[in-house]
Amino acid sequence: MSGQIVIVGAGQAGVQAVQSLRSEGFSGAITMIGDEAYPPYQRPPLSKAYLLGTFARERLFLKPAAFYREAGCDLILNARVDKIDRAAKTVSLQDGRTLAYDKLLLATGTRVRRLACPGAGLPGVQYLRDIADVDGLQDGFKSGIRLAIVGGGYIGLEVAAVGAKRGLDVTVFEAADRLMARAVSQPVSDFYAAEHTRSGVKLNLNTGVESFEGNNKIEAVVAGGTAHPADMVLVGIGVVPNDMLARESGLPCQDGIIVDRNAMTSDPSIFAAGDCTRHHGREGIEIRLECVQNAIDQAKHAALAMVGRAKIYSEVPWFWSDQYDLKLQIAGLARPPDRLVLRGDPASRKFAVFHLRDGVVAAVEAINAAPEYLTGRKLIADGAKVPPEKLADLSIPMKQMAQD
Amino acid sequence: MPKITFIQPDGAEQTVEVVAGWSVMEGAVRSLVPGIDADCGGACACATCHVYVDPAWLAALPAKSEMEETMLDFAQTAAPNSRLSCQLRVTSDLDGLIVRVPIAQH
């Protein structure tokens, strides 16, 4: 199959689409446009090993330059797409260029949600999304520095863990009553709160930030009515999808570009994949996923659909987070009021929480517990029913869970 | 730089140079060795960088972590000489290492 495919966005989903299009035999031209200075790179290490300084920048790149050359992918960096002309099937770049497409893939990702409170623009109030953000953070990452983190989600807590390890004086402010409330269950939140506290991180739950104070640079975070001195602030309060381009071209969007289960938008020539999309998940509920798994799998499905071999996207989502020596691995999507089943003792720093919905395994959160995670993922994919007392019984190996 | 040889299921061989300190997986990705997906980028979270280590080299490798061991235990095509290539750090001691790529990672 030939033609011209244009990919807007040079991240994990974009690069996967290039790879899948070629492995599916697409022989036409591929152009990928990214608005950063760098070719596609991994974001997960940014808040972990890269921030810690144990992972050289070169290792972040998803593919070597030879990949794009051999795949015949024209990679345009430092460029921004301004407009999609759906009638003419062209995209216009800010620099005046116009590119024609037969099929278009939007893999535009997300941008950080910004705080709008007083003082939010002070130097020293930082965000973490790209390489440049982390390079900026690292400059001030010195022992003894008072680092205030706004938001107790994945990003905030991964940075807190790195900060604690590097000897910074770390304080976290979280508006909700527990950590990672959007992503994990109560027992896992509680476990991580104890771990961070043990490492010297000060946690302030139920504490929204009201303002920032300082003369030309951050000096204090005002939260819960108190001014907390700080030398540096990292805000990690989530991301918003980059769906403006799609929206302005008239494609239906609602907190994300709406796609079907073949990653197709309402325009049969336009597809979208990754964090920027909203789709009907495998459970039939509309979701917008922010994870590597979705970027990879949805891009694979977009590529299949673009070459005329559409296949329904129904992979089980999976996520991970590294904090200290703890590996948190999650599969499936929790949905209250799932029945929670604890397997193992959190005090052993190795346990899992299974989520049962009508008796069926719907999600698993595993902490340093690979068998629980891997078997859990399979049980979820199979829609398996496992009695809760069996799941909780450590004398029964995970491999035997699927058997009756 | 240490050299690592990857052998595909069809017998095709590719010898690549890997920066010392990087993982065998990173060396493969860097040199476009087919069959090493490495979806998670080396976080020991996905088990899609599985390789079979040439038996002559097994003793030269550091022991598996418990995480790697269990990830492999659940890989469909794992054998006693299986390793996750993201967990194998390349040093001069591994110059000449030979690994085989499985038919599929998923």
XYZ file of C-alpha atoms in Angstrom:
510
model
C 0.000 0.000 0.000
C 1.312 3.435 -0.904
C 0.271 7.048 -0.391
C 1.408 9.751 1.971
C 1.036 9.427 5.734
C 1.693 12.412 7.966
C 2.135 11.954 11.717
C 1.715 14.996 13.935
C 3.637 14.463 17.159
C 7.025 12.800 17.607
C 6.624 10.740 20.754
C 6.089 7.139 21.764
C 2.880 6.728 19.724
C 4.316 8.438 16.653
C 7.423 6.304 16.526
C 5.408 3.120 17.117
C 3.159 4.050 14.198
C 6.183 4.442 11.910
C 7.491 1.049 12.957
C 4.112 -0.670 12.621
C 3.281 0.949 9.277
C 6.506 -0.402 7.818
C 6.134 -3.842 9.382
C 2.595 -3.977 7.962
C 4.027 -3.327 4.531
C 3.107 0.313 3.997
C 5.470 1.499 1.276
C 4.405 5.123 0.841
C 5.958 8.243 2.275
C 5.888 8.911 6.027
C 6.515 12.315 7.546
C 6.598 12.835 11.309
C 6.460 16.325 12.773
C 7.546 17.123 16.332
C 7.583 20.440 18.164
C 10.569 19.638 20.370
C 14.234 19.798 19.428
C 14.670 16.073 20.011
C 13.668 12.973 18.066
C 11.148 10.724 19.872
C 12.272 9.845 23.366
C 11.042 7.997 26.444
C 9.314 10.151 29.009
C 9.064 7.660 31.910
C 12.763 7.937 32.920
C 12.546 11.740 33.062
C 11.088 11.788 36.564
C 13.186 8.809 37.651
C 16.703 7.813 36.529
C 17.247 10.807 34.249
C 16.427 13.272 37.010
C 18.597 11.289 39.405
C 21.460 11.749 36.955
C 22.191 8.059 36.482
C 20.841 7.899 32.933
C 22.522 9.840 30.139
C 20.315 11.857 27.793
C 21.425 9.781 24.824
C 19.768 6.751 26.369
C 16.355 8.394 26.342
C 15.947 8.233 22.580
C 13.523 5.563 21.429
C 15.304 4.927 18.148
C 18.682 5.783 16.640
C 18.867 8.186 13.691
C 19.387 5.179 11.410
C 15.869 3.976 12.186
C 14.232 6.997 10.553
C 16.606 6.788 7.609
C 15.990 3.087 7.056
C 12.249 3.436 7.588
C 12.153 6.286 5.086
C 10.552 8.531 7.652
C 11.081 12.228 7.128
C 11.437 13.586 10.659
C 10.706 17.302 10.970
C 11.651 18.635 14.413
C 11.195 22.031 16.061
C 8.082 22.427 13.988
C 4.508 22.992 14.923
C 1.406 22.175 12.909
C -0.980 25.117 12.860
C -3.910 23.849 10.928
C -5.488 20.841 9.303
C -7.385 21.480 6.086
C -9.569 18.390 5.938
C -11.135 19.238 2.582
C -7.767 19.716 0.894
C -6.156 16.962 3.037
C -3.210 19.092 4.010
C -1.542 20.262 7.216
C 0.104 23.677 7.506
C 3.194 24.242 9.573
C 3.924 27.401 11.481
C 6.920 28.031 9.240
C 4.651 28.271 6.197
C 5.126 24.774 4.807
C 2.104 22.772 3.685
C 2.134 18.979 3.582
C -0.417 16.826 1.785
C -1.660 13.612 3.348
C -3.718 10.626 2.341
C -3.910 9.533 5.972
C -3.133 11.662 8.981
C -2.212 10.445 12.475
C -2.528 12.804 15.418
C -0.183 11.721 18.193
C 0.088 15.065 19.888
C 0.216 13.869 23.492
C -0.490 16.144 26.400
C 0.816 19.261 28.062
C 1.066 19.950 31.776
C -1.840 21.450 33.623
C -0.652 24.791 34.987
C -1.518 26.445 38.250
C -3.153 29.813 37.970
C -2.851 30.931 41.603
C -1.040 34.141 42.642
C 2.720 33.843 42.285
C 2.491 30.836 39.949
C 4.685 32.649 37.457
C 7.580 33.196 39.871
C 10.964 31.857 38.772
C 11.573 28.579 40.559
C 8.018 27.291 40.053
C 8.610 24.462 37.634
C 6.840 21.676 35.771
C 8.032 18.355 34.416
C 7.103 17.197 30.975
C 10.105 17.213 28.682
C 13.878 16.932 28.648
C 14.334 20.681 28.954
C 12.136 20.751 32.085
C 14.281 18.140 33.826
C 17.528 19.791 32.766
C 16.161 22.969 34.378
C 15.168 21.134 37.560
C 18.526 19.392 37.896
C 20.388 22.695 38.143
C 18.819 23.303 41.529
C 18.719 19.697 42.720
C 21.279 20.028 45.484
C 21.447 18.562 48.938
C 19.718 20.677 51.576
C 17.552 22.599 49.091
C 13.946 22.929 50.189
C 11.840 21.406 47.425
C 8.071 21.850 47.587
C 6.047 19.523 45.404
C 2.508 20.430 44.460
C 0.547 17.284 43.682
C 0.962 13.816 45.165
C 0.540 11.875 41.925
C 3.045 9.768 39.979
C 5.204 12.680 38.835
C 5.254 14.477 42.164
C 6.062 11.328 44.115
C 8.723 10.069 41.727
C 10.413 13.454 41.982
C 9.983 13.355 45.770
C 11.734 9.971 45.876
C 14.631 11.239 43.755
C 14.827 14.401 45.870
C 14.911 12.450 49.119
C 17.635 10.217 47.711
C 19.670 13.277 46.732
C 19.363 14.817 50.197
C 16.831 17.523 49.419
C 14.369 18.669 52.030
C 11.134 17.577 50.347
C 7.559 18.596 51.182
C 4.534 17.392 49.214
C 1.209 19.240 49.094
C -1.777 17.214 47.951
C -5.307 18.557 47.808
C -6.926 15.112 48.079
C -7.014 13.063 51.261
C -4.561 10.474 49.940
C -1.664 10.050 47.498
C -2.135 9.003 43.852
C -5.880 9.019 44.491
C -6.696 8.956 40.794
C -4.487 5.957 40.084
C -4.381 3.599 43.051
C -6.563 2.203 45.836
C -6.536 3.321 49.459
C -4.226 0.549 50.767
C -1.627 1.407 48.131
C -1.932 5.135 48.862
C -1.423 4.450 52.548
C 1.575 2.234 51.891
C 3.280 4.882 49.743
C 2.515 7.602 52.272
C 4.316 5.550 54.932
C 7.278 4.898 52.617
C 7.699 8.567 51.728
C 7.402 9.589 55.360
C 10.015 7.015 56.321
C 12.378 8.525 53.740
C 11.976 11.945 55.276
C 9.476 13.413 52.820
C 6.925 15.621 54.575
C 3.400 14.954 53.340
C 0.576 17.464 53.610
C -2.659 15.819 52.520
C -5.966 17.687 52.233
C -3.813 20.712 51.554
C -4.418 22.718 48.412
C -1.916 25.390 47.460
C -3.283 28.922 47.650
C -0.385 30.996 46.365
C 3.353 31.351 46.006
C 5.365 34.138 47.573
C 8.717 35.624 46.771
C 10.643 38.579 45.414
C 11.603 37.714 41.861
C 12.029 34.095 42.890
C 10.076 31.527 44.849
C 10.481 31.866 48.604
C 7.382 30.246 50.062
C 4.375 28.125 49.253
C 1.168 29.225 50.932
C -0.957 26.161 51.593
C -3.585 25.413 54.206
C -3.267 29.015 55.361
C 0.427 28.669 56.236
C 3.503 29.924 54.401
C 6.029 27.092 53.929
C 9.531 28.294 52.970
C 10.769 26.762 49.710
C 13.722 27.223 47.373
C 12.175 25.335 44.518
C 8.702 24.190 43.517
C 7.712 21.333 41.249
C 4.089 21.315 40.158
C 2.718 17.930 39.093
C -1.055 18.266 38.935
C -1.760 16.318 35.799
C -1.868 16.941 32.101
C -4.351 18.094 29.488
C -4.594 16.535 26.038
C -3.320 18.441 23.012
C -6.554 18.285 21.050
C -6.754 21.902 19.832
C -5.606 21.084 16.319
C -8.279 18.407 15.978
C -10.899 20.608 17.623
C -10.177 23.543 15.330
C -10.536 21.306 12.309
C -13.995 20.278 13.487
C -13.199 16.789 14.752
C -15.219 15.806 17.844
C -13.164 16.225 21.002
C -13.994 16.057 24.661
C -10.970 16.156 26.919
C -9.160 14.319 24.127
C -9.668 13.537 20.466
C -12.525 11.077 20.194
C -11.576 7.934 18.310
C -13.242 4.584 17.746
C -11.720 1.251 18.662
C -9.680 1.326 15.441
C -8.121 4.648 16.507
C -10.095 6.436 13.796
C -11.589 9.894 14.329
C -14.913 10.919 12.766
C -12.916 11.637 9.590
C -11.941 8.312 7.947
C -8.647 9.822 6.784
C -7.633 10.962 10.260
C -6.503 8.733 13.119
C -5.241 9.524 16.588
C -3.252 7.585 19.159
C -1.819 7.905 22.630
C -2.427 10.289 25.513
C -4.291 12.792 23.299
C -7.194 10.433 22.570
C -10.420 9.419 24.225
C -11.818 6.059 23.260
C -14.231 3.365 24.326
C -12.065 1.102 26.413
C -12.359 -2.652 26.524
C -15.036 -2.314 29.176
C -17.128 -0.093 26.914
C -16.538 3.000 28.990
C -15.012 6.154 27.507
C -11.500 6.652 28.786
C -8.441 8.740 28.146
C -5.309 6.833 29.114
C -1.969 8.423 29.894
C 0.547 5.641 29.556
C 3.184 4.011 27.408
C 1.004 0.933 26.879
C -1.783 2.954 25.286
C 0.640 4.941 23.142
C 2.161 1.725 21.810
C -0.975 -0.378 21.407
C -3.249 2.334 20.064
C -0.562 3.379 17.564
C -0.261 -0.234 16.421
C -4.014 -0.330 15.872
C -3.979 3.014 14.078
C -1.291 1.665 11.734
C -3.349 -1.485 11.084
C -6.425 0.583 10.298
C -4.475 2.943 8.044
C -3.269 0.054 5.892
C -6.763 -1.416 5.712
C -6.389 -4.214 8.247
C -8.344 -2.706 11.115
C -8.475 -4.721 14.323
C -10.378 -3.853 17.479
C -8.177 -2.336 20.193
C -8.943 -4.123 23.459
C -5.592 -4.573 25.201
C -5.479 -4.446 28.985
C -3.899 -1.126 30.053
C -0.786 -1.336 32.196
C 1.249 1.221 34.087
C 4.272 1.365 36.312
C 5.958 3.723 38.727
C 9.380 3.549 40.349
C 9.773 5.171 43.753
C 12.763 4.252 45.914
C 13.324 0.504 45.510
C 9.619 -0.069 45.007
C 8.207 -1.131 41.690
C 4.529 -0.428 41.375
C 2.924 -2.255 38.468
C -0.734 -1.848 37.633
C -2.879 -3.666 35.092
C -6.503 -2.937 34.268
C -8.615 -0.030 35.394
C -9.998 0.134 38.914
C -13.495 1.426 39.318
C -15.164 1.950 42.670
C -16.965 0.139 44.144
C -14.733 -2.768 43.113
C -14.204 -5.313 45.826
C -10.588 -5.052 47.002
C -8.635 -8.188 47.871
C -5.276 -7.818 49.578
C -2.667 -10.481 48.852
C 0.427 -10.320 51.043
C 1.371 -7.997 53.846
C 2.232 -4.369 52.980
C 4.717 -4.433 55.876
C 6.762 -6.955 53.862
C 7.007 -4.298 51.088
C 5.746 -6.910 48.671
C 2.003 -7.216 48.155
C -0.824 -6.787 45.705
C -4.358 -5.447 45.669
C -6.791 -7.158 43.332
C -9.985 -5.464 42.191
C -12.955 -7.753 41.654
C -16.016 -6.598 39.764
C -18.914 -9.055 39.847
C -16.345 -11.637 40.845
C -14.201 -10.985 37.762
C -10.625 -9.739 38.137
C -10.773 -6.171 36.792
C -7.474 -4.678 37.962
C -4.385 -5.422 39.995
C -1.924 -3.161 41.748
C 1.309 -4.987 42.541
C 4.148 -3.667 44.660
C 7.423 -5.555 44.147
C 5.172 -8.440 43.170
C 5.741 -9.491 39.575
C 3.829 -12.810 39.722
C 0.722 -11.012 40.971
C 1.088 -8.385 38.259
C 1.764 -10.782 35.392
C -0.865 -13.339 36.317
C -3.273 -10.538 37.167
C -2.847 -9.055 33.729
C -3.693 -12.384 32.153
C -6.679 -12.963 34.430
C -8.002 -9.522 33.484
C -7.533 -10.164 29.767
C -9.338 -13.510 30.126
C -12.155 -12.016 32.194
C -11.433 -14.703 34.781
C -13.412 -15.169 37.969
C -11.301 -16.025 40.979
C -12.731 -16.415 44.487
C -11.392 -13.640 46.743
C -10.235 -16.078 49.430
C -8.168 -17.896 46.823
C -6.535 -14.669 45.622
C -5.678 -13.717 49.193
C -4.129 -17.099 49.999
C -0.354 -16.808 49.743
C 0.011 -20.586 49.971
C -1.554 -20.824 46.514
C 0.964 -19.728 43.845
C -0.285 -17.115 41.376
C 0.202 -19.553 38.496
C -2.586 -21.695 39.921
C -5.106 -18.869 40.124
C -6.553 -19.465 36.700
C -7.233 -23.131 37.443
C -10.249 -24.364 39.301
C 33.331 -0.953 22.817
C 32.217 -4.480 23.768
C 30.659 -6.449 20.926
C 27.491 -8.474 21.331
C 26.159 -10.950 18.769
C 22.421 -11.381 18.276
C 21.169 -14.463 16.446
C 17.675 -14.357 14.950
C 15.342 -17.401 14.911
C 16.210 -17.860 11.189
C 19.910 -17.995 12.013
C 20.777 -14.482 10.819
C 23.593 -13.022 12.923
C 24.295 -9.418 13.771
C 27.254 -8.285 15.844
C 26.900 -4.838 17.328
C 28.990 -2.580 19.509
C 27.394 -1.526 22.774
C 28.501 1.349 24.979
C 29.861 -0.035 28.268
C 27.341 0.668 31.015
C 24.366 0.389 28.680
C 22.154 -2.670 28.668
C 22.201 -5.412 26.056
C 18.636 -4.328 25.198
C 19.752 -0.747 24.576
C 22.532 -2.017 22.351
C 19.996 -4.000 20.330
C 17.562 -1.106 19.960
C 20.396 1.248 19.089
C 21.585 -1.031 16.297
C 18.103 -1.885 15.036
C 18.311 -5.558 15.977
C 14.866 -6.984 15.143
C 12.795 -8.818 17.724
C 13.709 -6.824 20.827
C 10.572 -4.773 21.493
C 11.464 -3.336 24.902
C 8.090 -1.640 25.292
C 8.845 -0.274 28.759
C 12.263 1.017 27.784
C 14.193 -1.034 30.287
C 12.201 -0.715 33.496
C 11.892 -4.489 33.896
C 8.143 -3.951 33.563
C 7.102 -5.635 30.340
C 9.264 -8.697 29.524
C 9.456 -7.846 25.801
C 13.270 -7.860 25.556
C 13.678 -11.559 26.316
C 16.779 -13.314 24.894
C 18.397 -16.738 25.183
C 21.990 -16.497 26.338
C 24.560 -18.767 24.709
C 25.221 -21.460 27.341
C 28.956 -20.733 27.274
C 28.228 -17.225 28.547
C 25.728 -17.991 31.288
C 28.302 -18.108 34.073
C 29.730 -14.709 33.093
C 26.421 -12.945 33.737
C 25.301 -11.422 37.008
C 22.530 -13.293 38.796
C 18.903 -12.473 38.014
C 17.077 -10.194 40.376
C 13.934 -11.622 41.880
C 11.906 -9.315 39.625
C 13.644 -10.512 36.469
C 13.312 -14.106 37.589
C 9.573 -13.852 38.026
C 9.053 -11.820 34.853
C 10.828 -14.621 32.949
C 8.978 -17.290 34.813
C 5.845 -15.942 33.172
C 7.255 -15.454 29.671
C 5.716 -18.072 27.408
C 8.900 -19.097 25.630
C 11.346 -18.843 28.532
C 14.075 -21.457 29.013
C 16.744 -21.911 31.695
C 19.122 -19.701 29.680
C 16.569 -16.906 29.270
C 17.351 -13.370 30.407
C 15.717 -9.988 30.042
C 18.247 -8.079 27.985
C 17.348 -4.785 29.704
C 18.777 -6.214 32.909
C 22.145 -7.202 31.407
C 24.616 -4.359 31.817
C 27.396 -4.440 29.260
C 30.981 -4.430 30.521
C 34.270 -5.413 28.924
C 33.773 -8.832 30.519
C 30.818 -9.380 28.212
C 32.774 -8.566 25.041
C 31.817 -11.337 22.641
C 28.531 -12.261 24.316
C 26.170 -14.263 22.107
C 22.401 -14.177 22.596
C 19.497 -15.576 20.594
C 16.301 -13.639 19.914
C 13.004 -15.519 20.456
C 10.405 -15.876 17.707
C 8.032 -13.471 19.463
C 8.055 -11.267 22.546
C 4.314 -11.266 23.207
